[in-house]
Tab-separated table of C-alpha atoms and ligand atoms in Angstrom:
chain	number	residue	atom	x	y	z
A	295	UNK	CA	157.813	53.199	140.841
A	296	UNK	CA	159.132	55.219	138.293
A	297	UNK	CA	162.687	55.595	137.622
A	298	UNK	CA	164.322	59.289	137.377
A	299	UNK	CA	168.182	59.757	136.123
A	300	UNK	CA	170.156	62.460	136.239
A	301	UNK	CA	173.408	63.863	136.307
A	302	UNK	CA	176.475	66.461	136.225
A	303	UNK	CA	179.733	67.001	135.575
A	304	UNK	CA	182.464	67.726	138.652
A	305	UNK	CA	184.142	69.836	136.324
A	306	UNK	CA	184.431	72.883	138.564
A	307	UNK	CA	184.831	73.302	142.257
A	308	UNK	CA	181.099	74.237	142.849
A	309	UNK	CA	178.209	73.866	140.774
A	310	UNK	CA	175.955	77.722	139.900
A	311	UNK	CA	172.857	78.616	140.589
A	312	UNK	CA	172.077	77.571	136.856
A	313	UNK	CA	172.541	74.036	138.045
A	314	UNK	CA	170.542	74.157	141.028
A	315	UNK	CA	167.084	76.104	139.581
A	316	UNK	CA	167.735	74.392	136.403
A	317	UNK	CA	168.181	70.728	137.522
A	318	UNK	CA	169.011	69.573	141.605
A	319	UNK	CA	165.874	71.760	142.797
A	320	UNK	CA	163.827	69.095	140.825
A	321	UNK	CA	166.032	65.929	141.950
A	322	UNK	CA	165.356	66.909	145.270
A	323	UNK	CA	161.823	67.102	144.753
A	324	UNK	CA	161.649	63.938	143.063
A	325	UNK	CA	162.615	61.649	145.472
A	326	UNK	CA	159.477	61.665	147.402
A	327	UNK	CA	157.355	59.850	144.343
A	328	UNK	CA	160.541	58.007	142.299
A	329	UNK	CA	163.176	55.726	142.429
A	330	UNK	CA	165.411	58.146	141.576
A	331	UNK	CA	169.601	57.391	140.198
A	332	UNK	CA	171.490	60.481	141.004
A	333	UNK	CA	175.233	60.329	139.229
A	334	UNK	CA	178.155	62.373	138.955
A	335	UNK	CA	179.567	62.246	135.106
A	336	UNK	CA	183.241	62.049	135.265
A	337	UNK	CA	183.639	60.419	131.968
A	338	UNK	CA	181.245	63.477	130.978
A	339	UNK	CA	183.708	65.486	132.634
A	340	UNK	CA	187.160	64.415	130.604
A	341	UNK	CA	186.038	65.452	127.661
A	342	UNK	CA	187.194	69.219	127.712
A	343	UNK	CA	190.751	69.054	129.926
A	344	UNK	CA	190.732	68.319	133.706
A	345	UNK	CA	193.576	68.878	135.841
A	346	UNK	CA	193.575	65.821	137.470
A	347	UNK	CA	194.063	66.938	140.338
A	348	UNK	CA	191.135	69.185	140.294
A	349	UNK	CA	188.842	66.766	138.600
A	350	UNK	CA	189.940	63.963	141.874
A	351	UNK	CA	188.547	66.499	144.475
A	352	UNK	CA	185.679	67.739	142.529
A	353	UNK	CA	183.623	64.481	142.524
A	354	UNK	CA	183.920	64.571	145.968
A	355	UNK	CA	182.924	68.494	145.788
A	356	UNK	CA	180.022	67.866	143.117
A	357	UNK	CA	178.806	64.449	145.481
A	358	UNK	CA	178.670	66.477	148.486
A	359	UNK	CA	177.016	69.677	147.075
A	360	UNK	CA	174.395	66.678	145.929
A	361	UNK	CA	173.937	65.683	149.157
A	362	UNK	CA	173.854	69.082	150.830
A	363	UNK	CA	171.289	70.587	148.158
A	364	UNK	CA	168.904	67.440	149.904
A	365	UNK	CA	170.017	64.284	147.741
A	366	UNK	CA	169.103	61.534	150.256
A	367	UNK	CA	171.275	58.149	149.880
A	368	UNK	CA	168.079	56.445	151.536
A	369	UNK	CA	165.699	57.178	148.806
A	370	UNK	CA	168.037	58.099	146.097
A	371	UNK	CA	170.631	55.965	144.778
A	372	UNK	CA	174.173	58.134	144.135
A	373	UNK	CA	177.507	57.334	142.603
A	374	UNK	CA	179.729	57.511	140.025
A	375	UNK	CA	179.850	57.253	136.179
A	376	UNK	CA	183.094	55.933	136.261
A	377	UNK	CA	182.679	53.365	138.951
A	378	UNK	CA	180.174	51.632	136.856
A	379	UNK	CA	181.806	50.313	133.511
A	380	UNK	CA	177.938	49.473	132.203
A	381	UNK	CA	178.019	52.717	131.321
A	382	UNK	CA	180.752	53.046	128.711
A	383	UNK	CA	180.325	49.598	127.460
A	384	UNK	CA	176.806	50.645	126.523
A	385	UNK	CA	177.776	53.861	124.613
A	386	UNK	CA	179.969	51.731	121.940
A	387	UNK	CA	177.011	49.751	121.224
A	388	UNK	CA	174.762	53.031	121.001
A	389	UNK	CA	177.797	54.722	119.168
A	390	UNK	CA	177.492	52.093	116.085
A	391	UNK	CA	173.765	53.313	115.863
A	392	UNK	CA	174.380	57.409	115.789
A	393	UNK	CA	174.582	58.510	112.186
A	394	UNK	CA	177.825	60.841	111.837
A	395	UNK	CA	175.326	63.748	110.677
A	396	UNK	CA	173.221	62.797	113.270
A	397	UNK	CA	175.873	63.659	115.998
A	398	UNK	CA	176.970	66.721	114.127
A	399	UNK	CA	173.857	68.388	114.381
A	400	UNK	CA	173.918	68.597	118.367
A	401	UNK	CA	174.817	71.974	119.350
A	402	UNK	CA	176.151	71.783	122.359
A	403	UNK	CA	179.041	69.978	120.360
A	404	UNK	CA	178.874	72.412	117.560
A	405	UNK	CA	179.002	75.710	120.359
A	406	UNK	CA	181.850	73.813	122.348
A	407	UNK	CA	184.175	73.118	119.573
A	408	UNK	CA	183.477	76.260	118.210
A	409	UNK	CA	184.658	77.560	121.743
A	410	UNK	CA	187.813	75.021	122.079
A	411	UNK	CA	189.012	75.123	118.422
A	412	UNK	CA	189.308	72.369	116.112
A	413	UNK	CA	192.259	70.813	118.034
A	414	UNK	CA	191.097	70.721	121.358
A	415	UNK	CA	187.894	69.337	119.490
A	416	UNK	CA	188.119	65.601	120.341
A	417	UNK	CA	186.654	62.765	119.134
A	418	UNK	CA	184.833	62.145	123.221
A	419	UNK	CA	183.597	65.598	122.724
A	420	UNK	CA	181.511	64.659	119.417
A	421	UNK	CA	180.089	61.266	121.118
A	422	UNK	CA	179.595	62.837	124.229
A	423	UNK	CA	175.608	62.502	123.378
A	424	UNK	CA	175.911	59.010	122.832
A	425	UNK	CA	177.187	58.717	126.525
A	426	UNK	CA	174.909	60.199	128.051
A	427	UNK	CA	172.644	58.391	126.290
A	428	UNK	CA	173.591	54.930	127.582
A	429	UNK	CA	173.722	56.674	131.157
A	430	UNK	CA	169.658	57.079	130.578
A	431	UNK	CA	169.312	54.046	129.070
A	432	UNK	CA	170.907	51.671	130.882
A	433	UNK	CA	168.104	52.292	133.880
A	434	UNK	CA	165.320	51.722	132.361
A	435	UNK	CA	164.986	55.380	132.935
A	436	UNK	CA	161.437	57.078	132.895
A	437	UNK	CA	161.821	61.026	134.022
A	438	UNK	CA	165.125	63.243	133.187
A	439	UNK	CA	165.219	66.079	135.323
A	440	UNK	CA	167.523	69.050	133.352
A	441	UNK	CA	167.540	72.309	132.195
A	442	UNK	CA	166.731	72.922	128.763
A	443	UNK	CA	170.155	72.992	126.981
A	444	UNK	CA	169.610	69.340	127.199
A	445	UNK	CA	166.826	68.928	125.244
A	446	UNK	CA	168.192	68.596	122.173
A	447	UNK	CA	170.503	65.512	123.929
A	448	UNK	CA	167.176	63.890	125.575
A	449	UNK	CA	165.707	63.914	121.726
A	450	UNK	CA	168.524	62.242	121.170
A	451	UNK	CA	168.406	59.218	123.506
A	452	UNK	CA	164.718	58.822	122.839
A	453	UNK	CA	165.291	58.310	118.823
A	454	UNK	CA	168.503	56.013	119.637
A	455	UNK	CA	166.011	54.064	121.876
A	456	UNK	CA	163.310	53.530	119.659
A	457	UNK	CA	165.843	52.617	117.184
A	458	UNK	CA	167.503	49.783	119.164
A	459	UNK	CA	163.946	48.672	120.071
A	460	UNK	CA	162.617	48.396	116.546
A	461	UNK	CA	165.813	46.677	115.326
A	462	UNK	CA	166.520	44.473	118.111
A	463	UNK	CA	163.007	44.394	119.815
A	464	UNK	CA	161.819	46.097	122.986
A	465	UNK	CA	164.650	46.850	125.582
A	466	UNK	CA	164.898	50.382	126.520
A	467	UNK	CA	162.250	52.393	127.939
A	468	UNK	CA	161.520	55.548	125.658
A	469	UNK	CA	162.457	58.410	128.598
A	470	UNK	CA	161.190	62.013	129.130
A	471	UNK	CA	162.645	65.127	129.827
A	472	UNK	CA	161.433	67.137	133.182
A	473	UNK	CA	162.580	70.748	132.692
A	474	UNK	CA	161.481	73.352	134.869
A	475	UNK	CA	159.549	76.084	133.737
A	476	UNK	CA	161.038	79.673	134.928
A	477	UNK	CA	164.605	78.700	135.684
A	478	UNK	CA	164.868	75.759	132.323
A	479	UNK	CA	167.628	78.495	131.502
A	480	UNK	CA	169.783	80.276	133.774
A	481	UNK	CA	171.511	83.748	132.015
A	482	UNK	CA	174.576	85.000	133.293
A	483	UNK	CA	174.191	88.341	135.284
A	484	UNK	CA	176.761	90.306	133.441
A	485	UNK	CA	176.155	88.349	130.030
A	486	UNK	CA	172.356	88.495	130.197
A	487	UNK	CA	171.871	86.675	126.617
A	488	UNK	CA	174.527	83.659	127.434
A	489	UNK	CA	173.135	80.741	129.882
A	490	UNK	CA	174.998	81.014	133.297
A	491	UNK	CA	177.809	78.362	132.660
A	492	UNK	CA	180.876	77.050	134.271
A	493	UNK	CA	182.939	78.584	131.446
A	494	UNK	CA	181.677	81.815	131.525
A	495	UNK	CA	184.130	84.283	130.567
A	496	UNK	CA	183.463	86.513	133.575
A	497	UNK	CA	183.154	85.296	137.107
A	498	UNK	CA	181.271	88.171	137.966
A	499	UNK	CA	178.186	86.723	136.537
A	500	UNK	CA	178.662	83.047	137.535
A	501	UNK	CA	176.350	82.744	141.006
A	502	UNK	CA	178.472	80.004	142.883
A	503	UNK	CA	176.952	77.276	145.319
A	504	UNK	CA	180.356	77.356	146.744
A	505	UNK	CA	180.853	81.509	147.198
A	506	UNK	CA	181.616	83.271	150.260
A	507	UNK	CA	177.216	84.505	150.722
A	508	UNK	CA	178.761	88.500	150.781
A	509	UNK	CA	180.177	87.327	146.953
A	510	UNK	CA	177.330	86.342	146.008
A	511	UNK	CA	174.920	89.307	147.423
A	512	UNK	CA	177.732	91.535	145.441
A	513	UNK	CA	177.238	89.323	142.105
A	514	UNK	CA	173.261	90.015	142.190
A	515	UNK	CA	173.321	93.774	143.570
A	516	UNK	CA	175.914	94.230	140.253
A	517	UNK	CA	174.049	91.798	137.704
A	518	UNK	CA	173.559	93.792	134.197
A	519	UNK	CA	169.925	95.615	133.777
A	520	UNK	CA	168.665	97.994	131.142
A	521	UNK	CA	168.392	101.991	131.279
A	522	UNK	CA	164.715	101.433	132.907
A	523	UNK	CA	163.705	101.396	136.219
A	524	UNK	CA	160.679	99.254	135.858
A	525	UNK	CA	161.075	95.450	137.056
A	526	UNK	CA	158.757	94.148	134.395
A	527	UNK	CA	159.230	90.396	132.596
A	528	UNK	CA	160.011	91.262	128.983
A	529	UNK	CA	163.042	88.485	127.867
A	530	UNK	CA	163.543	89.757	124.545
A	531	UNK	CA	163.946	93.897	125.270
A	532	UNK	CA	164.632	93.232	129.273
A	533	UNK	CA	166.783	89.962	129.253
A	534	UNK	CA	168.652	91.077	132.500
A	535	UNK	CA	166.028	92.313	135.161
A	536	UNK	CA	163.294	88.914	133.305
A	537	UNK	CA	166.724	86.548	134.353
A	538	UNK	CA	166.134	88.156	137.603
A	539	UNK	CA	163.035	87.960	137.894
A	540	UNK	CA	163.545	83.772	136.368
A	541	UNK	CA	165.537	83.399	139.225
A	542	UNK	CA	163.546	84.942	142.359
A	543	UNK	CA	160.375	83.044	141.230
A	544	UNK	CA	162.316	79.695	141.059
A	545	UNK	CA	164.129	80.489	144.310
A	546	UNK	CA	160.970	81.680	146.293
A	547	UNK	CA	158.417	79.539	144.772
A	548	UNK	CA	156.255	83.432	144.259
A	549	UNK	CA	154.778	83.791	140.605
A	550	UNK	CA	156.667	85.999	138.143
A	551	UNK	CA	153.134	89.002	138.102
A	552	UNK	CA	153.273	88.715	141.939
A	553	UNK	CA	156.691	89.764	141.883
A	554	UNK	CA	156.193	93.015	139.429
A	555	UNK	CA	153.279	93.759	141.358
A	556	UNK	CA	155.236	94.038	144.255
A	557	UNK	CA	158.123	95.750	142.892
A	558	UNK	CA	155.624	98.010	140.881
A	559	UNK	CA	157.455	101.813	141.321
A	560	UNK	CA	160.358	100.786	143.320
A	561	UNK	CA	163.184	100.452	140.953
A	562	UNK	CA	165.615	98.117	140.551
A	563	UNK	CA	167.940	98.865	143.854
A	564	UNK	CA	165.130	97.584	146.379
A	565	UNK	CA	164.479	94.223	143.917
A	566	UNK	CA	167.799	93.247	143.373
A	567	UNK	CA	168.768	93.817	147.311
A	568	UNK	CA	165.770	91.555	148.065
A	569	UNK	CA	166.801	89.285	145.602
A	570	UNK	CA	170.761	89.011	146.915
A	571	UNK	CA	168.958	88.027	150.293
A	572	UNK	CA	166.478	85.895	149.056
A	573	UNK	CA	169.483	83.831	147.246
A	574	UNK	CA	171.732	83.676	149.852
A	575	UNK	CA	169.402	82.726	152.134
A	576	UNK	CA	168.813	79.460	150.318
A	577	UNK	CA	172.390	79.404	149.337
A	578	UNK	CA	174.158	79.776	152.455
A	579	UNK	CA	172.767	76.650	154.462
A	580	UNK	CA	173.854	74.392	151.414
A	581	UNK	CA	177.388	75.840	150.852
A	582	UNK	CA	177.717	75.335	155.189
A	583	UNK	CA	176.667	71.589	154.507
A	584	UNK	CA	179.095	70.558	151.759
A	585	UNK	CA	181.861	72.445	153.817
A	586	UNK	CA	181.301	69.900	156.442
A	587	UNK	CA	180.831	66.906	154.376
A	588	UNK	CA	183.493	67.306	152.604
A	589	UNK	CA	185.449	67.116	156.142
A	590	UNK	CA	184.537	63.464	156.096
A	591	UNK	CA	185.741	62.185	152.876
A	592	UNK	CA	186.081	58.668	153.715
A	593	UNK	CA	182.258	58.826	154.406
A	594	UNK	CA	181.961	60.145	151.259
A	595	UNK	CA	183.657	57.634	149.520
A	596	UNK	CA	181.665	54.582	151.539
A	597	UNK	CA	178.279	56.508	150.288
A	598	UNK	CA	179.321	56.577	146.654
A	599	UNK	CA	180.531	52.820	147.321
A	600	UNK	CA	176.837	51.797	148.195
A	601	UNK	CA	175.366	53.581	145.591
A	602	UNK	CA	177.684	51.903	142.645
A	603	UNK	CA	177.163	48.721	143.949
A	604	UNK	CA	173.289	49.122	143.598
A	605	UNK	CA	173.701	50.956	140.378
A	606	UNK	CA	176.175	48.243	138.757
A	607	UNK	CA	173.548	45.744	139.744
A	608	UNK	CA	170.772	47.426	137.672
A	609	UNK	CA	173.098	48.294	135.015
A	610	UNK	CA	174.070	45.060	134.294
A	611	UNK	CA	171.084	43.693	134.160
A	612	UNK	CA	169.914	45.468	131.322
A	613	UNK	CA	173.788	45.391	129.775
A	614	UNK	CA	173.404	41.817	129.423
A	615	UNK	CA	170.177	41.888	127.593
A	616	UNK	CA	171.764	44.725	125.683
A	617	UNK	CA	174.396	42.096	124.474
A	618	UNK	CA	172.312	39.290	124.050
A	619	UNK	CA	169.655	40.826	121.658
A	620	UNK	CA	172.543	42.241	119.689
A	621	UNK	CA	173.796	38.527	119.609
A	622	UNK	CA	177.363	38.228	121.380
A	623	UNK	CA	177.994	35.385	122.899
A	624	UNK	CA	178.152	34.728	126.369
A	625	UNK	CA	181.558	34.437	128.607
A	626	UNK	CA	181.073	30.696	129.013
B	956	TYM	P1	176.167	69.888	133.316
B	956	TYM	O1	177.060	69.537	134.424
B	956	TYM	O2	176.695	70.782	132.242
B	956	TYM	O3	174.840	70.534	133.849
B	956	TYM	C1	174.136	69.936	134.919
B	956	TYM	C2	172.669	70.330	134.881
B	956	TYM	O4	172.504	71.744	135.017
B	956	TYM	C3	171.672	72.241	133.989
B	956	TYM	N1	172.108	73.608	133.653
B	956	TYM	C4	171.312	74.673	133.627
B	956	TYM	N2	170.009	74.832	133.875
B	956	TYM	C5	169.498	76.081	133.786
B	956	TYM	N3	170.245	77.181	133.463
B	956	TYM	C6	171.557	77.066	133.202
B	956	TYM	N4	172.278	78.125	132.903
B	956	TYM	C7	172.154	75.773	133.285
B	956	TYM	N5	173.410	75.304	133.099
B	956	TYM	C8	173.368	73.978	133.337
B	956	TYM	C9	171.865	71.268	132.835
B	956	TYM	O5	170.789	71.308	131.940
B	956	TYM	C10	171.975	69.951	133.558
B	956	TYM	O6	170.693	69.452	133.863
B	956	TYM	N6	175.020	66.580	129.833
B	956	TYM	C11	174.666	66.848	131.236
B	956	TYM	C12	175.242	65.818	132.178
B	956	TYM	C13	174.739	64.439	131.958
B	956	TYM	C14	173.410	63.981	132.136
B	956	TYM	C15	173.431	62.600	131.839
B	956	TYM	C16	172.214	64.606	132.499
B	956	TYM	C17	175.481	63.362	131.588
B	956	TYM	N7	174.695	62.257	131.525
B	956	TYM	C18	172.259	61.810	131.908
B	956	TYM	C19	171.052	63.834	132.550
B	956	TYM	C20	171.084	62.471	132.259
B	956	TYM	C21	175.122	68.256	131.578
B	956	TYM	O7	174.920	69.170	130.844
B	956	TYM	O8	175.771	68.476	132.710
């Protein structure tokens, strides 16, 4: 069976709708054909500043909105980063194969120090790649289900792969990427040229998994459009009504011309209204599952038990072969 990893960062107390069209929609699907590894990245996580605090109840937040979206601990196995050492012990050995240059180019790194400023601009930051990475990697990992500001981090991993297997001879598996097509990239509703993102600067145009469903209907009925009234796709002169248009056809499954056919004449009141409801209906189910889960947290901590324990096994396995081909010598 083929092997699908993923992951995301409890770095905020609910994951957005860019997260869930962009990435978990797919993980969910996934599980019926894979063997899929489903992993919260705390490690991922620490490298802008956590209150820790915040960061200790939003694993449990980001493992429960998993599990609530339709991550299944029977097919899938869940858990995380940081309970599985494989994991960082991995990256070192990747690290010493990144060029510097190579790692500079990645522009996730290059937009978030540019955001943070040079001194909040770590060193974990810049090899933040290389982590994730070894967290592909270490699996034997065939599918990645993201969105696409990933890409460039998946190209990544698949050169650092075919590097260690040339120099050290065939270990890794060479992985793929599996990014949706209409929702690969989320915008934010008031910001419709910047991806939907945890940081956005306004909250207005972040659509939460974990909002109060008449905060979300407002966030949609007040998302950003153009002077038009026609709901036609055109990303480049419409950005705002084509994001919502990205985001009905991921939500509903209905094809982007069915949707200005329908909406042909009507204006953008009577879409967007349709859309709030559309969204919340999917929303609202999901948000009422993690609320309960995460009434149970002992449960929740005895799932992501099982799941390290099965991950660490796999990990190892290939850690050790890792190390061995690289020529370290065994603990006696
Ligand atoms: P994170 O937590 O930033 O994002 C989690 C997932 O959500 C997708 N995503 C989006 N998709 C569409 N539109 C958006 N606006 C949007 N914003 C976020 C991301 O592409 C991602 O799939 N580096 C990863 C975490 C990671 C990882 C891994 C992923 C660490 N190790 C190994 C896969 C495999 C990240 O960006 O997390």
């Amino acid at each position: 069976t083929p092997i699908v990893f993923s992951g995301m960062q409890p770095s905020s107390d609910s994951l957005h709708l860019g997260n869930y069209l962009g990435a978990l929609v797919n993980w969910v699907a996934l599980q019926d054909e894979y063997d899929p590894i489903y992993c919260v990245v705390d490690l991922h996580a620490i490298t802008v500043a956590q209150d820790p605090k915040a960061l200790h109840d939003n694993v449990r937040r980001t493992t429960a909105q998993y599990l609530a979206a339709g991550v299944d601990v029977e097919r899938s196995t869940l858990f995380v980063q940081s309970h599985v050492p494989a994991h960082t012990e991995l990256a070192w050995v990747l690290g010493t194969m990144t060029g510097f240059g190579e790692a500079s180019r990645m522009t996730q790194f290059k937009d978030k120090s540019a955001r943070h400023g040079t001194d909040a601009t770590t060193v974990g930051l810049f090899t933040y790649p290389v982590l994730m990475a070894a967290d592909i990697l270490l699996y034997g990992t065939d599918l990645v289900p993201v969105g696409d500001d990933q890409r460039q981090h998946l190209e990544l991993t698949r050169d650092l792969a075919g590097r260690f297997n040339s120099r050290y001879g065939d270990t890794f598996v060479v992985p793929e990427a599996l990014i949706p097509k209409e929702s690969a990239r989320i915008y934010d509703l008031q910001e419709p040229e910047a991806k939907m993102s945890k940081s956005s600067a306004s909250e207005a145009g972040l659509v939460k998994l974990m909002d109060d469903p008449a905060i979300t209907a407002k966030k949609i009925k007040s998302a950003v459009t153009d002077t038009e009234r026609e709901v036609r796709y055109e990303p480049h002169t419409k950005p705002g009504i084509s994001n919502l248009l990205d985001i009905y056809a991921a939500t509903t499954g209905d094809s982007i011309a069915e949707l200005e056919a329908r909406y042909a004449g009507r204006g953008y009141g009577d879409f967007k209204k349709d859309l709030a409801e559309v969204v919340v209906d999917r929303l609202t189910p999901i948000r009422a599952r993690t609320l309960e889960l995460l009434e149970d947290p002992a449960e929740l901590d005895r799932l992501l038990a099982v799941g390290a324990e099965r991950a660490s096994e796999r990990a190892e396995r290939i850690l050790r072969e890792v190390y061995d081909r690289v020529g370290f010598v065994r603990r006696g």
